[in-house]
Each structure stands twice: as C-alpha cells, then as structure tokens.
Amino acid sequence: MMKLSIRPRRNRKNVAMRGMVRETTLSADNLIYPMFVHAGQEDEPIEALPGCVRWSLPGLVEECRRLHGELGIPCVDLFGVVPTALKTPDGAEAHNPQGVVQRAIRALKAELPGLVVMTDVALDPYSSYGQDGIVRELPGGGIEILNDETVEALVLQALSHAEAGADMISPSDMMDGRVAALRTALDEQGYTSVSIMSYTAKYASSFYGPFRGALGSAPKTGDKKTYQMDPSNVREALREAMLDEHEGADILMVKPATLYLDVIAAMREHTQLPIAAYHVSGEYLMLKSAAASGWLDEKDATMEALVSIRRAGADMILTYAAPQVAEWLAEEKRSIT
Ligand code: PBG
C-alpha cells in the first residue's frame, strides 16, 4: 500500500460524488438554436447539416413550439434562405419588410411570445456576390467590401427585424462601427429594448462550409479575410471586444468555438458582459460524420465539446445540436429523478 494521504480519485469515486464536485454544467438554458427559414411550402432536410432543416413558416413555428415549450430552449437565431433570383449586388432583399425572416419573426412572436427571437444581420444570404457587405469592383479586377456603406445597409436590415418584433439582433458582418450605428438607430426609432449580440471575434474560418452550402451563400469571388479575423490572432479579439462593449453590445460572441477556446477564455478575463460562442457548421459536421462512421459516440462527444466551450468561459452556445442536446439533458434528468 502506498503512503498517500492525498488521493484525488476520492472525489471521482461515483456518480453522485462526481456530480457534487462538477465545476461546469450545461443546461438547455445555455442553448441557442440557429434555424434556416425559406418561403417554400416544404420543410427540406439540409444534406450538409444532418438533422437541420430549411423550414417553411408553419414548420418553423411548430418546431419552435416543441423546442421552447417541451425542451426549454430559450432562443432561436434565424437565417433566411432566399432564391438566387432575389439576390442582388446590394442585397436589398435583406430589409424587405415582407422578406422571409421578417415574416418568420412576426409568426413566431405571435405564437410564442416568450421565445427569444434573434436574427442574423449581414448581407451574404441576399448578396449576389455572397459577401456580407456592399461590394465595389476594382478597376484592375478584384473586389473591395465597403465598410461605411455596408453599415448603412445593416441598419436598414436591423430596423426591419426590430419592426417585425425581433428581441435580439446579431450582426455577423465584422464591419467597423456597426454596433454603435445599430444601437443609435434602434434607440432613435424607439427600439431601446432590442438587444445586440455582436459577433465580436468572428474568424475567417474554413469551418463555415456546410452553412454556406445550406444557404447557397458562399462568396462568388474573393474571400472574407478583409473583414473576418485572422485565425492567428487573440489580442485583436480583445480589441474588438473593447470596441463592441463601448459601442453598446449586450453580449459578445466568439466564432467558431472549439478551435478558439483560448479566445473565449481570454475574453472572459477582460469583460463583464455575457459571452456567447458559436459552435459552427463545420464543427457540428465533424462530430456528426465521425459519429456516423461509428468511431465516436455522438452523445458523449457532443456533450464533451459543448462542456469544453462552457468551461472556457462561454455563457451560451449557438449550436445545431441544440434540440438533440436538450433531449439528452431531459432524459438524464428523468433517469436521475
Ligand atoms: C454570415 C454567417 C456565416 C455564419 C453565420 N453567419 C458564414 C460566413 O461568415 O461566411 C457561419 C455559421 C456556421 O458555419 O455555422 N454572415
């Protein structure tokens, strides 16, 4: 027998003991579900995102009734899927009061007033260039994304969402100064209680592929590296956080999540604001594919990934696994009681 007075394993000896010393928890309260909505009549499964669907408006409302009412998911984040015919260089469909997102917000708030309805604010699903902002074609070839003109367009889009009843808007474009411009415009129009969750540190990541497939929103030319952040940087994320906080953001977001846990942790040290992390489409698909191959247990691997995001310091997680995770959590609760 070793003479060991300190044996950390004592705190791991059974389920109850492990529960007592657990430092990080995951609950449905922490989950935000990104959802895709289109003007069609059918609910279409999305091949690139197994388990996710391009919802019709009635399908969206019914699914949200289940997610909110039965599974306790507090918030959904809406993305509009628009046909190519509606995509223009200036992405003007983004602020059409009768656009698919605006109609979805109205339908959800009418049926489920307690659900937090959040929307993505950026032009890419509506832009014929597949860029988040207003594009200028350069004389020598190539394109430039115009910052200040884009911010004006984002303001119109955000106001149309607020007008339709959105609880929270979420600019995902990474233009400079957009949080202040959105806050000012919302306040001037009387939407003082509409929250802003800013994509504070959104990286130019290769893990957005399945999402772009779902929306048909991949850039037609160029990339997004003049506005989304360089994956090599973390101090720059803190600079963005400081700006968004000053400009009036209510919640800061880091995206992607599991590859950027250090960024979440650094941000946690520097702000008192809540932090969200977006477990993006590529992160989700990696887990799904590995689970489908039989080499990873889907539930265990997904829970571990999401708990690691919480442990790094995120208060809430946007994830395509939200409904499934909420079901697993409810099952666990039933098996304990
Ligand atoms: C676009 C937007 C993107 C995502 C959310 N909003 C893609 C992009 O920037 O190209 C990615 C989400 C995901 O991959 O799950 N403004």
CSV table of C-alpha atoms and ligand atoms in Angstrom, one decimal:
chain,number,residue,atom,x,y,z
A,1,MET,CA,0.0,0.0,0.0
A,2,MET,CA,1.4,3.4,-0.9
A,3,LYS,CA,1.6,6.0,1.8
A,4,LEU,CA,-0.6,8.6,0.0
A,5,SER,CA,-2.7,11.0,2.1
A,6,ILE,CA,-3.8,12.9,-0.9
A,7,ARG,CA,-5.8,10.8,-3.4
A,8,PRO,CA,-7.7,13.0,-5.9
A,9,ARG,CA,-9.6,9.9,-7.1
A,10,ARG,CA,-11.7,10.0,-3.9
A,11,ASN,CA,-13.6,12.9,-5.5
A,12,ARG,CA,-14.4,10.8,-8.5
A,13,LYS,CA,-15.5,7.6,-6.8
A,14,ASN,CA,-19.1,7.5,-8.0
A,15,VAL,CA,-21.7,9.3,-10.0
A,16,ALA,CA,-23.1,11.3,-7.0
A,17,MET,CA,-19.6,12.4,-5.9
A,18,ARG,CA,-18.6,13.4,-9.4
A,19,GLY,CA,-21.8,15.5,-9.6
A,20,MET,CA,-21.0,17.3,-6.3
A,21,VAL,CA,-17.6,18.4,-7.4
A,22,ARG,CA,-18.5,19.2,-11.0
A,23,GLU,CA,-17.3,22.7,-11.9
A,24,THR,CA,-19.1,23.3,-15.2
A,25,THR,CA,-22.6,22.4,-16.2
A,26,LEU,CA,-24.6,22.5,-19.4
A,27,SER,CA,-28.3,23.1,-19.5
A,28,ALA,CA,-30.9,23.9,-22.1
A,29,ASP,CA,-30.8,27.5,-20.7
A,30,ASN,CA,-27.4,27.9,-22.3
A,31,LEU,CA,-28.5,26.9,-25.8
A,32,ILE,CA,-29.4,28.9,-28.8
A,33,TYR,CA,-30.6,27.1,-31.9
A,34,PRO,CA,-29.7,28.5,-35.4
A,35,MET,CA,-32.5,27.9,-37.8
A,36,PHE,CA,-33.0,28.3,-41.5
A,37,VAL,CA,-36.2,29.5,-42.9
A,38,HIS,CA,-37.4,29.8,-46.5
A,39,ALA,CA,-40.5,31.0,-48.4
A,40,GLY,CA,-41.4,27.5,-49.7
A,41,GLN,CA,-44.1,25.2,-48.5
A,42,GLU,CA,-41.9,22.2,-47.7
A,43,ASP,CA,-39.6,21.5,-44.8
A,44,GLU,CA,-36.4,20.4,-46.6
A,45,PRO,CA,-33.7,18.5,-44.8
A,46,ILE,CA,-30.3,20.0,-45.3
A,47,GLU,CA,-27.8,17.5,-46.6
A,48,ALA,CA,-24.7,19.3,-45.4
A,49,LEU,CA,-26.1,19.6,-41.9
A,50,PRO,CA,-27.7,16.3,-40.9
A,51,GLY,CA,-30.6,16.9,-38.5
A,52,CYS,CA,-31.1,20.5,-39.7
A,53,VAL,CA,-33.9,21.7,-42.0
A,54,ARG,CA,-34.8,24.6,-44.3
A,55,TRP,CA,-38.2,25.3,-42.6
A,56,SER,CA,-41.3,26.6,-44.1
A,57,LEU,CA,-43.0,29.3,-42.0
A,58,PRO,CA,-45.6,26.9,-40.5
A,59,GLY,CA,-43.0,24.2,-40.0
A,60,LEU,CA,-40.7,26.7,-38.2
A,61,VAL,CA,-43.5,27.8,-35.8
A,62,GLU,CA,-44.4,24.1,-35.0
A,63,GLU,CA,-40.8,23.2,-34.4
A,64,CYS,CA,-40.2,26.2,-32.2
A,65,ARG,CA,-43.2,25.3,-30.1
A,66,ARG,CA,-41.6,21.9,-29.4
A,67,LEU,CA,-38.1,23.4,-28.8
A,68,HIS,CA,-39.3,26.1,-26.5
A,69,GLY,CA,-42.4,24.6,-24.9
A,70,GLU,CA,-41.1,21.0,-24.5
A,71,LEU,CA,-37.4,21.1,-24.5
A,72,GLY,CA,-36.9,24.5,-22.8
A,73,ILE,CA,-34.6,26.1,-25.4
A,74,PRO,CA,-34.9,29.8,-24.7
A,75,CYS,CA,-33.7,31.3,-28.0
A,76,VAL,CA,-33.6,30.7,-31.8
A,77,ASP,CA,-31.4,32.5,-34.3
A,78,LEU,CA,-33.0,33.0,-37.7
A,79,PHE,CA,-31.3,32.8,-41.1
A,80,GLY,CA,-33.2,33.5,-44.3
A,81,VAL,CA,-32.7,31.3,-47.3
A,82,VAL,CA,-33.5,33.2,-50.5
A,83,PRO,CA,-33.6,32.0,-54.1
A,84,THR,CA,-30.9,33.3,-56.4
A,85,ALA,CA,-33.4,35.4,-58.3
A,86,LEU,CA,-33.8,37.6,-55.2
A,87,LYS,CA,-30.0,38.1,-54.7
A,88,THR,CA,-28.7,41.4,-55.9
A,89,PRO,CA,-25.4,43.3,-55.7
A,90,ASP,CA,-26.7,45.5,-52.8
A,91,GLY,CA,-28.6,42.7,-51.0
A,92,ALA,CA,-31.7,44.9,-50.7
A,93,GLU,CA,-33.9,41.9,-50.0
A,94,ALA,CA,-32.3,41.9,-46.5
A,95,HIS,CA,-34.5,44.7,-45.4
A,96,ASN,CA,-37.7,43.8,-47.3
A,97,PRO,CA,-40.5,44.2,-44.7
A,98,GLN,CA,-42.2,41.2,-46.4
A,99,GLY,CA,-38.9,39.2,-46.5
A,100,VAL,CA,-38.9,35.6,-45.2
A,101,VAL,CA,-37.1,36.5,-42.0
A,102,GLN,CA,-39.3,39.4,-41.2
A,103,ARG,CA,-42.4,37.2,-41.8
A,104,ALA,CA,-40.9,34.5,-39.6
A,105,ILE,CA,-40.3,36.9,-36.7
A,106,ARG,CA,-43.9,38.0,-36.9
A,107,ALA,CA,-45.2,34.5,-37.0
A,108,LEU,CA,-43.0,33.3,-34.1
A,109,LYS,CA,-43.7,36.3,-31.8
A,110,ALA,CA,-47.5,36.0,-32.4
A,111,GLU,CA,-47.5,32.3,-31.5
A,112,LEU,CA,-44.7,32.1,-29.0
A,113,PRO,CA,-44.2,35.4,-27.2
A,114,GLY,CA,-41.9,34.0,-24.6
A,115,LEU,CA,-39.3,32.7,-27.1
A,116,VAL,CA,-36.3,35.0,-27.6
A,117,VAL,CA,-36.3,35.5,-31.3
A,118,MET,CA,-32.8,36.5,-32.5
A,119,THR,CA,-31.8,37.3,-36.1
A,120,ASP,CA,-28.6,37.3,-38.1
A,121,VAL,CA,-27.7,40.7,-39.6
A,122,ALA,CA,-25.4,40.6,-42.6
A,123,LEU,CA,-25.9,40.7,-46.4
A,124,ASP,CA,-24.4,37.4,-47.6
A,125,PRO,CA,-27.6,35.4,-48.0
A,126,TYR,CA,-29.0,38.3,-50.1
A,127,SER,CA,-25.9,39.4,-51.9
A,128,SER,CA,-25.3,38.1,-55.5
A,129,TYR,CA,-21.6,38.3,-54.5
A,130,GLY,CA,-22.1,36.1,-51.4
A,131,GLN,CA,-20.3,38.8,-49.4
A,132,ASP,CA,-21.5,40.2,-46.1
A,133,GLY,CA,-21.3,43.8,-47.2
A,134,ILE,CA,-21.6,46.2,-50.1
A,135,VAL,CA,-19.1,45.3,-52.8
A,136,ARG,CA,-17.1,47.7,-55.1
A,137,GLU,CA,-15.5,46.1,-58.1
A,138,LEU,CA,-12.0,47.4,-58.5
A,139,PRO,CA,-10.8,48.6,-61.9
A,140,GLY,CA,-7.9,46.2,-62.0
A,141,GLY,CA,-10.1,43.2,-61.1
A,142,GLY,CA,-10.9,42.0,-57.6
A,143,ILE,CA,-13.4,43.5,-55.1
A,144,GLU,CA,-13.4,45.7,-52.1
A,145,ILE,CA,-16.0,45.5,-49.3
A,146,LEU,CA,-17.1,49.0,-48.4
A,147,ASN,CA,-17.4,49.5,-44.6
A,148,ASP,CA,-19.5,52.6,-44.2
A,149,GLU,CA,-21.9,51.8,-47.0
A,150,THR,CA,-22.4,48.3,-45.5
A,151,VAL,CA,-23.2,49.7,-42.1
A,152,GLU,CA,-26.0,51.8,-43.6
A,153,ALA,CA,-27.4,48.7,-45.2
A,154,LEU,CA,-27.1,46.7,-41.9
A,155,VAL,CA,-29.0,49.5,-40.1
A,156,LEU,CA,-31.9,49.1,-42.5
A,157,GLN,CA,-31.9,45.3,-42.1
A,158,ALA,CA,-31.8,45.5,-38.3
A,159,LEU,CA,-34.6,48.1,-38.2
A,160,SER,CA,-36.8,45.9,-40.3
A,161,HIS,CA,-36.2,43.0,-37.9
A,162,ALA,CA,-36.9,45.2,-34.9
A,163,GLU,CA,-40.1,46.5,-36.6
A,164,ALA,CA,-41.2,42.9,-37.1
A,165,GLY,CA,-40.6,42.2,-33.4
A,166,ALA,CA,-37.2,40.7,-33.1
A,167,ASP,CA,-35.9,40.5,-29.5
A,168,MET,CA,-32.2,40.5,-30.4
A,169,ILE,CA,-30.2,41.2,-33.5
A,170,SER,CA,-26.9,39.7,-34.2
A,171,PRO,CA,-24.5,41.5,-36.6
A,172,SER,CA,-22.3,38.8,-38.2
A,173,ASP,CA,-20.5,41.0,-40.7
A,174,MET,CA,-17.5,42.3,-38.8
A,175,MET,CA,-17.7,45.8,-40.2
A,176,ASP,CA,-16.1,48.6,-38.1
A,177,GLY,CA,-18.5,50.8,-36.1
A,178,ARG,CA,-21.6,48.7,-36.8
A,179,VAL,CA,-22.6,48.1,-33.2
A,180,ALA,CA,-22.7,51.8,-32.4
A,181,ALA,CA,-24.6,52.6,-35.6
A,182,LEU,CA,-27.1,49.8,-34.9
A,183,ARG,CA,-27.6,50.9,-31.2
A,184,THR,CA,-28.1,54.5,-32.2
A,185,ALA,CA,-30.6,53.7,-35.0
A,186,LEU,CA,-32.6,51.2,-32.8
A,187,ASP,CA,-32.8,53.8,-30.0
A,188,GLU,CA,-33.8,56.6,-32.3
A,189,GLN,CA,-36.7,54.5,-33.6
A,190,GLY,CA,-37.8,53.6,-30.1
A,191,TYR,CA,-36.4,50.0,-30.1
A,192,THR,CA,-34.5,50.6,-26.9
A,193,SER,CA,-35.2,47.1,-25.6
A,194,VAL,CA,-33.9,45.2,-28.7
A,195,SER,CA,-30.6,43.6,-27.7
A,196,ILE,CA,-27.5,43.3,-29.7
A,197,MET,CA,-25.4,40.2,-29.6
A,198,SER,CA,-22.3,41.2,-31.6
A,199,TYR,CA,-20.2,38.7,-33.5
A,200,THR,CA,-17.2,40.3,-31.8
A,201,ALA,CA,-14.4,37.9,-32.8
A,202,LYS,CA,-15.5,36.1,-35.9
A,203,TYR,CA,-12.7,34.4,-37.6
A,204,ALA,CA,-12.1,33.9,-41.4
A,205,SER,CA,-12.6,30.2,-40.8
A,206,SER,CA,-12.8,27.3,-43.2
A,207,PHE,CA,-15.4,25.7,-40.9
A,208,TYR,CA,-18.3,27.6,-42.3
A,209,GLY,CA,-18.6,25.4,-45.4
A,210,PRO,CA,-21.7,23.4,-44.6
A,211,PHE,CA,-23.6,26.6,-43.5
A,212,ARG,CA,-22.7,28.3,-46.8
A,213,GLY,CA,-24.0,25.2,-48.6
A,214,ALA,CA,-27.3,25.4,-46.6
A,215,LEU,CA,-27.8,29.0,-47.7
A,216,GLY,CA,-26.1,28.9,-51.1
A,217,SER,CA,-24.2,31.9,-49.7
A,218,ALA,CA,-20.5,31.1,-50.5
A,219,PRO,CA,-18.6,34.1,-51.8
A,220,LYS,CA,-18.6,34.1,-55.6
A,221,THR,CA,-15.3,36.0,-55.8
A,222,GLY,CA,-12.6,36.6,-53.2
A,223,ASP,CA,-12.8,35.6,-49.6
A,224,LYS,CA,-13.8,37.3,-46.3
A,225,LYS,CA,-10.3,38.0,-45.0
A,226,THR,CA,-10.5,41.8,-45.1
A,227,TYR,CA,-13.3,41.8,-42.5
A,228,GLN,CA,-13.3,38.5,-40.7
A,229,MET,CA,-10.3,37.9,-38.3
A,230,ASP,CA,-7.1,36.1,-38.9
A,231,PRO,CA,-7.2,32.8,-37.1
A,232,SER,CA,-3.7,33.5,-35.7
A,233,ASN,CA,-4.8,36.4,-33.5
A,234,VAL,CA,-6.1,36.7,-30.0
A,235,ARG,CA,-5.1,40.2,-28.8
A,236,GLU,CA,-7.1,41.5,-31.8
A,237,ALA,CA,-10.2,39.8,-30.4
A,238,LEU,CA,-9.7,41.7,-27.1
A,239,ARG,CA,-9.5,44.9,-29.1
A,240,GLU,CA,-12.7,44.1,-30.9
A,241,ALA,CA,-14.3,43.2,-27.5
A,242,MET,CA,-13.4,46.6,-26.0
A,243,LEU,CA,-14.9,48.4,-29.0
A,244,ASP,CA,-18.1,46.4,-29.0
A,245,GLU,CA,-18.5,46.9,-25.3
A,246,HIS,CA,-18.0,50.7,-25.7
A,247,GLU,CA,-20.4,50.8,-28.7
A,248,GLY,CA,-23.2,49.2,-26.6
A,249,ALA,CA,-23.2,45.5,-27.3
A,250,ASP,CA,-25.2,43.4,-24.8
A,251,ILE,CA,-23.5,40.1,-25.4
A,252,LEU,CA,-20.2,39.4,-27.1
A,253,MET,CA,-19.7,36.4,-29.4
A,254,VAL,CA,-16.7,34.3,-30.4
A,255,LYS,CA,-16.9,32.1,-33.5
A,256,PRO,CA,-16.0,29.3,-34.2
A,257,ALA,CA,-16.0,27.8,-30.7
A,258,THR,CA,-14.0,24.6,-30.0
A,259,LEU,CA,-11.0,25.7,-32.1
A,260,TYR,CA,-11.0,29.1,-30.3
A,261,LEU,CA,-11.4,28.2,-26.6
A,262,ASP,CA,-8.3,30.3,-25.8
A,263,VAL,CA,-10.1,33.3,-27.3
A,264,ILE,CA,-13.2,32.7,-25.2
A,265,ALA,CA,-11.1,32.3,-22.1
A,266,ALA,CA,-9.1,35.5,-22.8
A,267,MET,CA,-12.3,37.4,-23.5
A,268,ARG,CA,-13.8,36.1,-20.2
A,269,GLU,CA,-10.9,37.7,-18.3
A,270,HIS,CA,-11.5,41.1,-20.0
A,271,THR,CA,-15.2,41.7,-20.0
A,272,GLN,CA,-18.1,41.6,-17.6
A,273,LEU,CA,-20.5,41.1,-20.4
A,274,PRO,CA,-22.1,37.7,-21.2
A,275,ILE,CA,-20.1,35.7,-23.8
A,276,ALA,CA,-21.7,33.5,-26.5
A,277,ALA,CA,-19.8,31.0,-28.6
A,278,TYR,CA,-20.9,29.7,-32.0
A,279,HIS,CA,-20.2,26.0,-32.5
A,280,VAL,CA,-20.3,26.4,-36.2
A,281,SER,CA,-21.5,24.1,-39.0
A,282,GLY,CA,-18.1,22.5,-39.7
A,283,GLU,CA,-17.5,21.7,-36.0
A,284,TYR,CA,-21.0,20.2,-35.9
A,285,LEU,CA,-20.5,18.2,-39.2
A,286,MET,CA,-17.1,16.8,-38.0
A,287,LEU,CA,-18.9,15.3,-34.9
A,288,LYS,CA,-21.8,14.1,-37.0
A,289,SER,CA,-19.6,12.4,-39.6
A,290,ALA,CA,-17.3,10.8,-37.0
A,291,ALA,CA,-20.4,9.5,-35.1
A,292,ALA,CA,-21.9,8.2,-38.4
A,293,SER,CA,-18.7,6.3,-39.1
A,294,GLY,CA,-19.2,4.6,-35.7
A,295,TRP,CA,-15.9,5.7,-34.3
A,296,LEU,CA,-17.2,8.4,-31.9
A,297,ASP,CA,-20.2,8.2,-29.6
A,298,GLU,CA,-22.3,11.1,-30.8
A,299,LYS,CA,-23.8,12.0,-27.4
A,300,ASP,CA,-20.6,11.7,-25.4
A,301,ALA,CA,-18.5,13.6,-28.0
A,302,THR,CA,-21.1,16.3,-28.5
A,303,MET,CA,-21.6,16.9,-24.7
A,304,GLU,CA,-17.8,17.0,-24.2
A,305,ALA,CA,-17.4,19.5,-27.0
A,306,LEU,CA,-20.1,21.8,-25.6
A,307,VAL,CA,-19.0,21.5,-22.0
A,308,SER,CA,-15.5,22.5,-23.1
A,309,ILE,CA,-16.9,25.7,-24.6
A,310,ARG,CA,-18.7,26.4,-21.3
A,311,ARG,CA,-15.6,25.6,-19.3
A,312,ALA,CA,-13.6,28.1,-21.4
A,313,GLY,CA,-16.0,30.8,-20.2
A,314,ALA,CA,-18.9,31.0,-22.6
A,315,ASP,CA,-22.3,31.6,-21.0
A,316,MET,CA,-24.3,30.5,-24.0
A,317,ILE,CA,-23.7,28.3,-27.1
A,318,LEU,CA,-25.2,28.6,-30.5
A,319,THR,CA,-25.3,25.0,-31.9
A,320,TYR,CA,-27.1,22.9,-34.5
A,321,ALA,CA,-27.1,20.2,-31.9
A,322,ALA,CA,-29.3,22.2,-29.5
A,323,PRO,CA,-32.5,20.2,-29.9
A,324,GLN,CA,-30.7,16.9,-29.6
A,325,VAL,CA,-28.7,18.1,-26.6
A,326,ALA,CA,-31.8,19.4,-24.9
A,327,GLU,CA,-33.4,16.0,-25.4
A,328,TRP,CA,-30.4,14.2,-23.9
A,329,LEU,CA,-30.4,16.6,-20.9
A,330,ALA,CA,-34.1,16.0,-20.3
A,331,GLU,CA,-33.5,12.2,-20.5
A,332,GLU,CA,-30.7,12.5,-18.0
A,333,LYS,CA,-32.9,14.4,-15.6
A,334,ARG,CA,-35.6,11.8,-15.9
A,335,SER,CA,-33.2,9.0,-15.2
A,336,ILE,CA,-31.9,10.7,-12.0
A,337,THR,CA,-35.3,11.5,-10.5
B,1,PBG,C1,-22.7,35.1,-42.4
B,1,PBG,C2,-22.6,34.0,-41.4
B,1,PBG,C3,-21.8,32.8,-41.5
B,1,PBG,C4,-22.1,32.1,-40.4
B,1,PBG,C5,-23.0,32.7,-39.7
B,1,PBG,N1,-23.3,33.9,-40.3
B,1,PBG,C6,-20.9,32.4,-42.6
B,1,PBG,C7,-19.9,33.3,-43.1
B,1,PBG,O1,-19.5,34.2,-42.5
B,1,PBG,O2,-19.5,33.0,-44.2
B,1,PBG,C8,-21.5,30.7,-40.2
B,1,PBG,C9,-22.2,29.8,-39.4
B,1,PBG,C10,-21.8,28.4,-39.5
B,1,PBG,O3,-20.8,28.0,-40.2
B,1,PBG,O4,-22.4,27.6,-38.7
B,1,PBG,N2,-22.7,36.4,-42.1
